[in-house]
PDB file of C-alpha atoms in Angstrom:
ATOM      1  CA  UNK A   1     140.429   1.648  27.058  1.00  0.00           C
ATOM      2  CA  UNK A   2     138.189   2.578  29.981  1.00  0.00           C
ATOM      3  CA  UNK A   3     141.113   1.998  32.351  1.00  0.00           C
ATOM      4  CA  UNK A   4     143.032   4.826  30.646  1.00  0.00           C
ATOM      5  CA  UNK A   5     140.415   7.504  31.271  1.00  0.00           C
ATOM      6  CA  UNK A   6     141.910   8.982  34.451  1.00  0.00           C
ATOM      7  CA  UNK A   7     145.281   7.408  35.168  1.00  0.00           C
ATOM      8  CA  UNK A   8     148.387   9.228  36.372  1.00  0.00           C
ATOM      9  CA  UNK A   9     151.840   7.673  36.664  1.00  0.00           C
ATOM     10  CA  UNK A  10     154.700   9.658  38.205  1.00  0.00           C
ATOM     11  CA  UNK A  11     158.235   8.943  39.364  1.00  0.00           C
ATOM     12  CA  UNK A  12     159.784  11.518  41.640  1.00  0.00           C
ATOM     13  CA  UNK A  13     161.320  12.359  44.995  1.00  0.00           C
ATOM     14  CA  UNK A  14     159.277  13.037  48.131  1.00  0.00           C
ATOM     15  CA  UNK A  15     159.595  16.728  48.986  1.00  0.00           C
ATOM     16  CA  UNK A  16     158.459  16.732  52.614  1.00  0.00           C
ATOM     17  CA  UNK A  17     157.877  14.317  55.462  1.00  0.00           C
ATOM     18  CA  UNK A  18     154.485  12.720  54.773  1.00  0.00           C
ATOM     19  CA  UNK A  19     151.623  13.971  56.941  1.00  0.00           C
ATOM     20  CA  UNK A  20     149.778  11.008  58.460  1.00  0.00           C
ATOM     21  CA  UNK A  21     146.207  11.477  59.685  1.00  0.00           C
ATOM     22  CA  UNK A  22     144.297   8.826  61.672  1.00  0.00           C
ATOM     23  CA  UNK A  23     140.601   9.520  61.140  1.00  0.00           C
ATOM     24  CA  UNK A  24     137.892   8.793  63.695  1.00  0.00           C
ATOM     25  CA  UNK A  25     136.484   6.145  61.365  1.00  0.00           C
ATOM     26  CA  UNK A  26     139.728   4.190  61.765  1.00  0.00           C
ATOM     27  CA  UNK A  27     140.948   4.999  58.257  1.00  0.00           C
ATOM     28  CA  UNK A  28     144.473   6.258  57.718  1.00  0.00           C
ATOM     29  CA  UNK A  29     145.366   9.096  55.342  1.00  0.00           C
ATOM     30  CA  UNK A  30     148.816  10.092  54.082  1.00  0.00           C
ATOM     31  CA  UNK A  31     149.477  13.429  52.351  1.00  0.00           C
ATOM     32  CA  UNK A  32     152.787  14.395  50.757  1.00  0.00           C
ATOM     33  CA  UNK A  33     154.260  15.967  47.654  1.00  0.00           C
ATOM     34  CA  UNK A  34     156.698  14.678  45.068  1.00  0.00           C
ATOM     35  CA  UNK A  35     158.937  16.536  42.645  1.00  0.00           C
ATOM     36  CA  UNK A  36     159.424  15.432  39.056  1.00  0.00           C
ATOM     37  CA  UNK A  37     162.275  16.854  36.982  1.00  0.00           C
ATOM     38  CA  UNK A  38     162.614  17.323  33.243  1.00  0.00           C
ATOM     39  CA  UNK A  39     165.836  18.572  31.674  1.00  0.00           C
ATOM     40  CA  UNK A  40     166.319  20.188  28.281  1.00  0.00           C
ATOM     41  CA  UNK A  41     168.708  22.553  26.527  1.00  0.00           C
ATOM     42  CA  UNK A  42     167.586  26.068  25.687  1.00  0.00           C
ATOM     43  CA  UNK A  43     168.449  27.961  22.480  1.00  0.00           C
ATOM     44  CA  UNK A  44     171.830  28.966  23.966  1.00  0.00           C
ATOM     45  CA  UNK A  45     172.737  25.326  24.669  1.00  0.00           C
ATOM     46  CA  UNK A  46     172.349  25.729  28.442  1.00  0.00           C
ATOM     47  CA  UNK A  47     170.882  22.822  30.404  1.00  0.00           C
ATOM     48  CA  UNK A  48     167.603  23.802  32.043  1.00  0.00           C
ATOM     49  CA  UNK A  49     165.881  21.660  34.675  1.00  0.00           C
ATOM     50  CA  UNK A  50     162.136  22.130  35.101  1.00  0.00           C
ATOM     51  CA  UNK A  51     160.779  20.865  38.436  1.00  0.00           C
ATOM     52  CA  UNK A  52     157.059  20.222  38.876  1.00  0.00           C
ATOM     53  CA  UNK A  53     155.454  19.548  42.287  1.00  0.00           C
ATOM     54  CA  UNK A  54     152.545  17.128  42.674  1.00  0.00           C
ATOM     55  CA  UNK A  55     150.274  16.716  45.717  1.00  0.00           C
ATOM     56  CA  UNK A  56     149.706  13.052  46.580  1.00  0.00           C
ATOM     57  CA  UNK A  57     147.013  11.520  48.807  1.00  0.00           C
ATOM     58  CA  UNK A  58     147.039   7.859  49.902  1.00  0.00           C
ATOM     59  CA  UNK A  59     144.453   5.942  51.944  1.00  0.00           C
ATOM     60  CA  UNK A  60     144.357   2.719  53.994  1.00  0.00           C
ATOM     61  CA  UNK A  61     147.124   0.159  53.411  1.00  0.00           C
ATOM     62  CA  UNK A  62     148.902   2.468  50.978  1.00  0.00           C
ATOM     63  CA  UNK A  63     148.952   5.192  53.659  1.00  0.00           C
ATOM     64  CA  UNK A  64     150.474   2.671  56.085  1.00  0.00           C
ATOM     65  CA  UNK A  65     153.247   1.930  53.568  1.00  0.00           C
ATOM     66  CA  UNK A  66     153.900   5.658  53.236  1.00  0.00           C
ATOM     67  CA  UNK A  67     154.006   6.067  57.009  1.00  0.00           C
ATOM     68  CA  UNK A  68     156.491   3.217  57.481  1.00  0.00           C
ATOM     69  CA  UNK A  69     158.735   3.396  54.400  1.00  0.00           C
ATOM     70  CA  UNK A  70     158.565   6.810  52.722  1.00  0.00           C
ATOM     71  CA  UNK A  71     160.758   9.541  54.232  1.00  0.00           C
ATOM     72  CA  UNK A  72     161.545  12.930  52.724  1.00  0.00           C
ATOM     73  CA  UNK A  73     163.850  12.531  49.708  1.00  0.00           C
ATOM     74  CA  UNK A  74     162.803   8.941  48.900  1.00  0.00           C
ATOM     75  CA  UNK A  75     162.314   8.169  45.207  1.00  0.00           C
ATOM     76  CA  UNK A  76     158.885   6.670  44.577  1.00  0.00           C
ATOM     77  CA  UNK A  77     156.658   5.620  41.708  1.00  0.00           C
ATOM     78  CA  UNK A  78     153.015   6.606  42.015  1.00  0.00           C
ATOM     79  CA  UNK A  79     149.990   5.401  40.106  1.00  0.00           C
ATOM     80  CA  UNK A  80     146.575   6.868  40.753  1.00  0.00           C
ATOM     81  CA  UNK A  81     143.889   9.201  39.502  1.00  0.00           C
ATOM     82  CA  UNK A  82     143.825  12.962  39.207  1.00  0.00           C
ATOM     83  CA  UNK A  83     141.232  14.737  41.361  1.00  0.00           C
ATOM     84  CA  UNK A  84     140.323  18.360  41.993  1.00  0.00           C
ATOM     85  CA  UNK A  85     138.483  19.783  44.982  1.00  0.00           C
ATOM     86  CA  UNK A  86     137.796  23.084  46.676  1.00  0.00           C
ATOM     87  CA  UNK A  87     137.710  24.168  50.310  1.00  0.00           C
ATOM     88  CA  UNK A  88     137.477  27.340  52.376  1.00  0.00           C
ATOM     89  CA  UNK A  89     140.602  28.499  54.209  1.00  0.00           C
ATOM     90  CA  UNK A  90     140.546  29.981  57.710  1.00  0.00           C
ATOM     91  CA  UNK A  91     139.848  33.454  56.252  1.00  0.00           C
ATOM     92  CA  UNK A  92     136.809  32.213  54.317  1.00  0.00           C
ATOM     93  CA  UNK A  93     138.519  32.319  50.902  1.00  0.00           C
ATOM     94  CA  UNK A  94     137.673  29.536  48.478  1.00  0.00           C
ATOM     95  CA  UNK A  95     140.773  27.546  47.503  1.00  0.00           C
ATOM     96  CA  UNK A  96     141.205  24.935  44.793  1.00  0.00           C
ATOM     97  CA  UNK A  97     143.614  22.013  44.848  1.00  0.00           C
ATOM     98  CA  UNK A  98     144.515  19.253  42.410  1.00  0.00           C
ATOM     99  CA  UNK A  99     145.828  15.984  43.841  1.00  0.00           C
ATOM    100  CA  UNK A 100     146.781  12.513  42.732  1.00  0.00           C
ATOM    101  CA  UNK A 101     144.902   9.876  44.731  1.00  0.00           C
ATOM    102  CA  UNK A 102     147.466   7.087  44.919  1.00  0.00           C
ATOM    103  CA  UNK A 103     146.278   3.518  44.520  1.00  0.00           C
ATOM    104  CA  UNK A 104     149.700   1.984  43.852  1.00  0.00           C
ATOM    105  CA  UNK A 105     153.054   2.893  45.370  1.00  0.00           C
ATOM    106  CA  UNK A 106     156.458   1.656  44.206  1.00  0.00           C
ATOM    107  CA  UNK A 107     159.506   2.250  46.417  1.00  0.00           C
ATOM    108  CA  UNK A 108     162.562   3.076  44.297  1.00  0.00           C
ATOM    109  CA  UNK A 109     166.181   3.964  44.963  1.00  0.00           C
ATOM    110  CA  UNK A 110     168.075   2.996  48.094  1.00  0.00           C
TER     111      UNK A 110
END
């Protein structure tokens, strides 16, 4: 059960062109977002689609896969862990962000 402690699995469509960063250490980083959709009917019988956006971060070989094979709009499966961090923006305000650190990427669709 220890492997279930912090595991996230998502299937969705990439919402923007992935941002690829080559760090001085030689490591590669890919940042992008995916949208997941859930549909349901409200009390009036109308179909409602709820879209949630998820920030994804990939490192190393996984980032290389993203760079080479994951354009905007591509359907992907993501497995990773949920992380939260804070940073200061250019105005000195403290910002918080939650991301999925991807350790497995599945290319879906066409």
